[in-house]
Short mmCIF file of C-alpha atoms in Angstrom, two decimals:
data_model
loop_
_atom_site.label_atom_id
_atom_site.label_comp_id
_atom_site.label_asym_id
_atom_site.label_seq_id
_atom_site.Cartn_x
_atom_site.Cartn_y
_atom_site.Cartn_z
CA UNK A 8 143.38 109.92 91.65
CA UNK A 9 141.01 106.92 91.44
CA UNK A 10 139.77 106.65 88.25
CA UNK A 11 136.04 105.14 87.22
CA UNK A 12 135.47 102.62 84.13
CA UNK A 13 132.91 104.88 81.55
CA UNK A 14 130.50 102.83 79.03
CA UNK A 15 130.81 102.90 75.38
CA UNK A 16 127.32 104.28 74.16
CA UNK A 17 125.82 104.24 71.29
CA UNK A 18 123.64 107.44 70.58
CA UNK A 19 120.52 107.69 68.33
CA UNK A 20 120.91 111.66 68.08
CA UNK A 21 117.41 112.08 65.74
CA UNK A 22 116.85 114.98 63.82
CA UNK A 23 118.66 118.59 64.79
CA UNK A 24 115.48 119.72 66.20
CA UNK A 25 116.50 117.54 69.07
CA UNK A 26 118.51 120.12 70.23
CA UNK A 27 115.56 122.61 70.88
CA UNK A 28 112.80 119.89 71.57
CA UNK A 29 113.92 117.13 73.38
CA UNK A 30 110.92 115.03 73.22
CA UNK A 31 111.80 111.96 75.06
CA UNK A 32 115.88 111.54 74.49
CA UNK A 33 116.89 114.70 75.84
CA UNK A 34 116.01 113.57 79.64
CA UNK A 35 117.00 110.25 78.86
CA UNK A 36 120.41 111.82 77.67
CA UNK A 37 120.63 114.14 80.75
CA UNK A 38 119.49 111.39 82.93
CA UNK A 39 122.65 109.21 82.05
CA UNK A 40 124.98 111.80 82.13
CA UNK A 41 124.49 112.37 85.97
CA UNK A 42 124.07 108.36 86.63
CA UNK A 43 127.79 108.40 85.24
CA UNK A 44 130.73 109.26 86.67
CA UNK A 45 132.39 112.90 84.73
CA UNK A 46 134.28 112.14 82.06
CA UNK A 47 137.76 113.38 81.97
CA UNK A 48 137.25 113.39 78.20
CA UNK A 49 134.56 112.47 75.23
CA UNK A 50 135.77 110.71 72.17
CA UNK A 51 132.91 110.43 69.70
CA UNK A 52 132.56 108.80 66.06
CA UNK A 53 129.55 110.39 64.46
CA UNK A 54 127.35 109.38 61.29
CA UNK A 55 128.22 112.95 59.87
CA UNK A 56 132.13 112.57 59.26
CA UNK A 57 132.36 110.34 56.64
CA UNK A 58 136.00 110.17 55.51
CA UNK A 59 138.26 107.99 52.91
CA UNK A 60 140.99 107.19 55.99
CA UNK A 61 140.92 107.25 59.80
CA UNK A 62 141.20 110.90 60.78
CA UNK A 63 141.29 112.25 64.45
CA UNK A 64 140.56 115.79 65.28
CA UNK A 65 143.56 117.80 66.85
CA UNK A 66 141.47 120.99 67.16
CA UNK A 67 142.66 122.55 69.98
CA UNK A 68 138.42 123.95 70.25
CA UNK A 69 136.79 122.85 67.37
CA UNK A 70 133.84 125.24 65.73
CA UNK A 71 130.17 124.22 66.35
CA UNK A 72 129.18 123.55 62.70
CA UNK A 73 125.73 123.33 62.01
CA UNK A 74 125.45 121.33 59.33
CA UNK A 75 121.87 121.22 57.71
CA UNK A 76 119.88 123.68 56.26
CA UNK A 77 115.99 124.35 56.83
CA UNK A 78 115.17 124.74 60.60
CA UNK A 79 114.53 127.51 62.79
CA UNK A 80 116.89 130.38 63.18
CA UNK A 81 117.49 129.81 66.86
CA UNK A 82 118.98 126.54 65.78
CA UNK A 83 121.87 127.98 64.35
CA UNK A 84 122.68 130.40 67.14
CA UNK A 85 123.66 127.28 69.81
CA UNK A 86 127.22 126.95 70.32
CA UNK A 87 129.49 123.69 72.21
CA UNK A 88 132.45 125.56 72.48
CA UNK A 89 133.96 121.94 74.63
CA UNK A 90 137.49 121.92 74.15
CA UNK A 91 139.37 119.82 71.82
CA UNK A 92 142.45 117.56 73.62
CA UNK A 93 145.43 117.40 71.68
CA UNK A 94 147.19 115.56 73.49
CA UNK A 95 144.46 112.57 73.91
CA UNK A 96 144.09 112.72 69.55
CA UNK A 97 147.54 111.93 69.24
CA UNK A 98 147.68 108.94 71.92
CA UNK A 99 144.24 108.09 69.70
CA UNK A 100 146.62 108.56 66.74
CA UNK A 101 149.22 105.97 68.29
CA UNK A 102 146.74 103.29 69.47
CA UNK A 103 145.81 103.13 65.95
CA UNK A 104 148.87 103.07 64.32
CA UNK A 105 149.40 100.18 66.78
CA UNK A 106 146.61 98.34 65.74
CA UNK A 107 147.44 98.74 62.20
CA UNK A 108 144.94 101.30 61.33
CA UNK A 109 146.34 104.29 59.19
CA UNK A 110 145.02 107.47 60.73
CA UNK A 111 145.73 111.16 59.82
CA UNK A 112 145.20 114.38 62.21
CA UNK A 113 143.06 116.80 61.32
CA UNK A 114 143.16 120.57 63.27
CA UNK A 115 140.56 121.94 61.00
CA UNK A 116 137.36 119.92 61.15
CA UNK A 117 134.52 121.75 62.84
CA UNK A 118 132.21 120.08 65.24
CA UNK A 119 129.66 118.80 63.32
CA UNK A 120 125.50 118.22 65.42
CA UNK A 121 126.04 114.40 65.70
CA UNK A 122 128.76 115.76 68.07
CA UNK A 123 126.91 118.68 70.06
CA UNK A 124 123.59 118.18 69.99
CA UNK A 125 123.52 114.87 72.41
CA UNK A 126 126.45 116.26 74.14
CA UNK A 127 124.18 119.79 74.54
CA UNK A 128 121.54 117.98 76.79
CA UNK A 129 124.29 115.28 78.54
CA UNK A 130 126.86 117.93 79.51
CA UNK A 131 125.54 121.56 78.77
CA UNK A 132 128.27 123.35 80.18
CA UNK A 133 130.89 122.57 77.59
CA UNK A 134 133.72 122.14 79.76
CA UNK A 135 134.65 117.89 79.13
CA UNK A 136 137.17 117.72 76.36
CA UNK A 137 135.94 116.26 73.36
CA UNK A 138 137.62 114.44 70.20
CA UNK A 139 136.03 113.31 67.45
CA UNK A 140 137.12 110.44 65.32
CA UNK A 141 135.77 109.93 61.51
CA UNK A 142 133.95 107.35 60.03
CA UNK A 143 135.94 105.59 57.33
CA UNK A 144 133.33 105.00 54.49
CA UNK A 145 135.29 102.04 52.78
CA UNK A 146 135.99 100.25 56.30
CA UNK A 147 133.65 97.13 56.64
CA UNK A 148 131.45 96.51 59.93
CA UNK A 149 134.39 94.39 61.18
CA UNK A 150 136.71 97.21 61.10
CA UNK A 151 134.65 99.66 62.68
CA UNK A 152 134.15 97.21 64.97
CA UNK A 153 138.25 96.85 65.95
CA UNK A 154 138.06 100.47 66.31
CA UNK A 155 136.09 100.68 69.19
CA UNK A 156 138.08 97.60 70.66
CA UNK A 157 141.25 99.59 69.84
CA UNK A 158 140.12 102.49 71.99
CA UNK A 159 138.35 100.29 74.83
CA UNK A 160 141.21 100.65 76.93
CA UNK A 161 140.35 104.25 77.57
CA UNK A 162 137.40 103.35 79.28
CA UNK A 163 139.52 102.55 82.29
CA UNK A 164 140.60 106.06 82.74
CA UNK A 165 137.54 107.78 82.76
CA UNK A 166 136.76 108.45 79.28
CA UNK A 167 133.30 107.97 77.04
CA UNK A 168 133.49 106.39 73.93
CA UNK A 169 130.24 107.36 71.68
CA UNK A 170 129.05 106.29 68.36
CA UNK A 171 126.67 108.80 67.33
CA UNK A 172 123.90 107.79 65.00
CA UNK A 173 120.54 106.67 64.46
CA UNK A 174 119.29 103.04 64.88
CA UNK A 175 116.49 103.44 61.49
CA UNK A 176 117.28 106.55 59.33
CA UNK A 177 115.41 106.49 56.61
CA UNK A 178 114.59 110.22 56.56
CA UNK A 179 112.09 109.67 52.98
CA UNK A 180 110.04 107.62 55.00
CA UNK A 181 109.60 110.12 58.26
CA UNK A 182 106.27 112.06 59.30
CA UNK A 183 108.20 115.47 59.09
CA UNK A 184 105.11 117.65 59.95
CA UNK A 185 101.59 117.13 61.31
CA UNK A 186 100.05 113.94 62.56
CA UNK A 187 102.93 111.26 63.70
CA UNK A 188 102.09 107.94 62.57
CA UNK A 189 102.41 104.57 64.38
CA UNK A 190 105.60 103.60 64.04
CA UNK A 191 105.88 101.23 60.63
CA UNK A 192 106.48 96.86 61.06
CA UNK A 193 109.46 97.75 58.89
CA UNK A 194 111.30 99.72 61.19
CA UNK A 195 110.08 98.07 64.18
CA UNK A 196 111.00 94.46 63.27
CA UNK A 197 114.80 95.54 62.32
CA UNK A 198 115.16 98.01 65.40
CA UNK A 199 113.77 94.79 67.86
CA UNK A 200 115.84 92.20 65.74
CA UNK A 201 118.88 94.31 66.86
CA UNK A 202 118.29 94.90 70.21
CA UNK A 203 117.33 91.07 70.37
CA UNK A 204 121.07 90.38 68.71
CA UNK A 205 122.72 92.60 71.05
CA UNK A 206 120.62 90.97 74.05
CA UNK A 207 121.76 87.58 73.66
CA UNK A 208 125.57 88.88 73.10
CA UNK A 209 125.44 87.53 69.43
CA UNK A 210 127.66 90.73 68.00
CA UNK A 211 128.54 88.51 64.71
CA UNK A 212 124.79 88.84 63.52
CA UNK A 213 125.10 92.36 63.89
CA UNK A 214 127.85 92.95 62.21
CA UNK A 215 126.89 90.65 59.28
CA UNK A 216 124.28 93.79 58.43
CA UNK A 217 123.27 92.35 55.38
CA UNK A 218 121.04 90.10 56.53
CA UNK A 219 118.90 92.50 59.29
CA UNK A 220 115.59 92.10 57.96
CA UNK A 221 114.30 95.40 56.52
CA UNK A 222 118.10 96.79 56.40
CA UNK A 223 117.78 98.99 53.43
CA UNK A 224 114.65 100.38 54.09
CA UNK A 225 115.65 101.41 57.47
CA UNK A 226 119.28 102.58 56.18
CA UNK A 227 118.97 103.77 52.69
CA UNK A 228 123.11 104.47 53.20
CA UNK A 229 124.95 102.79 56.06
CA UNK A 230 126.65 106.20 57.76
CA UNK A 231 124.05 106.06 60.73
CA UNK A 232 124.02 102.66 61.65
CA UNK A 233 127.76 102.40 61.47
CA UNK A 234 128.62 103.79 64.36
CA UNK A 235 126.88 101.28 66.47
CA UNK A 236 129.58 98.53 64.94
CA UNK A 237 132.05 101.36 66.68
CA UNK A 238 130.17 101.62 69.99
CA UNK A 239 129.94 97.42 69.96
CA UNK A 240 133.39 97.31 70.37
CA UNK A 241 134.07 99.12 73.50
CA UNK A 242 132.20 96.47 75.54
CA UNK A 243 131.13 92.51 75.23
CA UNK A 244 127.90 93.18 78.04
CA UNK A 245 125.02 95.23 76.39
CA UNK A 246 122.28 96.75 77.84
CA UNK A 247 119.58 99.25 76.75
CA UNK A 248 119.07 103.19 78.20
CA UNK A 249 116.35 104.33 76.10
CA UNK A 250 113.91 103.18 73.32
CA UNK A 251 111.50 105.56 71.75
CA UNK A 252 110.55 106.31 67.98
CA UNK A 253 109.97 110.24 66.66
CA UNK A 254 108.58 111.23 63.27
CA UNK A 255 106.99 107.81 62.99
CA UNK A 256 110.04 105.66 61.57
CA UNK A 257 113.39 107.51 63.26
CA UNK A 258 114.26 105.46 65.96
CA UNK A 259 115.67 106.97 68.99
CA UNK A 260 117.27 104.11 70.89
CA UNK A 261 120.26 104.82 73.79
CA UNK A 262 122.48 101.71 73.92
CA UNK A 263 124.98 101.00 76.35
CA UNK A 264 128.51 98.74 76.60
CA UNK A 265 130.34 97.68 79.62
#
């Protein structure tokens, strides 16, 4: 079987709404998916499993979890029932351990929406494998970073690597209902400043968050901009899929790694 080399991708997944209103990502989503060659498996770190250590889901098929409160009842009847792989979380499991990272299975996690609701409009029918790995809240950007370098590799056998987040998430600031504003110099400046990092293949300035201009305001905490550092490392040549803003500040930026 010949196999294909799959991206890493980094994911702005926006609000859960995304899953019934698409707005502009959904297509985008769906419009990569079929550019790409099937992926024999997913392997996603998302914003919403924060963790003390390294954990890897061994869920043999993990439940859809929805995991906010507040939105329309429809909302929390969608389902991803993808299955889990075993097998692939424990070679994840060993590939750590091999790069010195200290990771634990978990068979009990549920799949929370910074897993399913991209996945819902890339791959609908729910029938790619998918393992999700956690996002260690004491690692720095460095370490997140060697994560996605650790799993690299399995690029070259036909598996997606995705860091799910959100390039600004500052969800105080966001035009939740009625007229959408222009979206704020704030969030603009630090969203361009990245993409202008990533451009010119200077990954250090990235990673050295501190000094993004307008960091805090755009990340309040640092769970949804983290898994970019993850998504960084499965690929030195950047390029970007999608730009768009929703809600006035949320940016909903697509990046991709080869």
């Amino acid at each position: 079987m010949d196999l294909q080399t799959l991206p890493g991708l980094f994911i702005s997944h926006g609000s859960p709404m995304l899953a019934i209103n698409p707005e502009q990502v959904g297509p985008a989503l769906h419009r990569l998916s079929i550019n790409l060659p099937k992926p024999h498996a997913i392997i996603v770190m998302s914003a919403h499993w924060e963790s003390q250590a390294l954990e890897v889901s061994t869920a043999i098929r993990a439940e859809t979890w929805h995991d906010f409160r507040g939105f329309p009842a429809e909302l929390y009847q969608l389902r991803y029932p993808a299955p889990g792989n075993p097998e692939l979380a424990e070679e994840i499991l060993h590939l750590f351990a091999e790069a010195g990272f200290a990771a634990h299975a978990n068979s009990t996690r549920p799949r929370d929406h910074g897993v399913w609701m991209p996945l819902l409009h890339m791959y609908p029918e729910a029938e790619i494998p998918v393992v999700e790995i956690s996002l260690p809240m004491n690692m720095t950007s460095q370490q997140i970073y060697q994560i996605g370098q650790t799993l690299a590799p399995l690029r070259e056998r036909q598996m997606l690597l995705i860091g799910s987040g959100s390039i600004t998430h500052n969800l105080a600031e966001l035009s939740w209902h009625g007229q959408v504003e222009d979206v704020p110099q704030w969030a603009s400046t630090f969203r361009n400043q990245v993409v202008n990092y990533l451009s010119h293949g200077q990954y250090d300035e990235v990673l050295d968050w501190q000094n993004l201009p307008y960091v805090r305001r755009n990340h309040p905490t640092l769970e949804h901009f983290a898994p970019l550092f993850f998504a960084m490392g499965t690929g030195p040549r950047f390029s970007l899929v999608h730009s768009s803003f929703t809600m006035g500040a949320l940016g909903m930026d697509i990046y991709r790694f080869d």
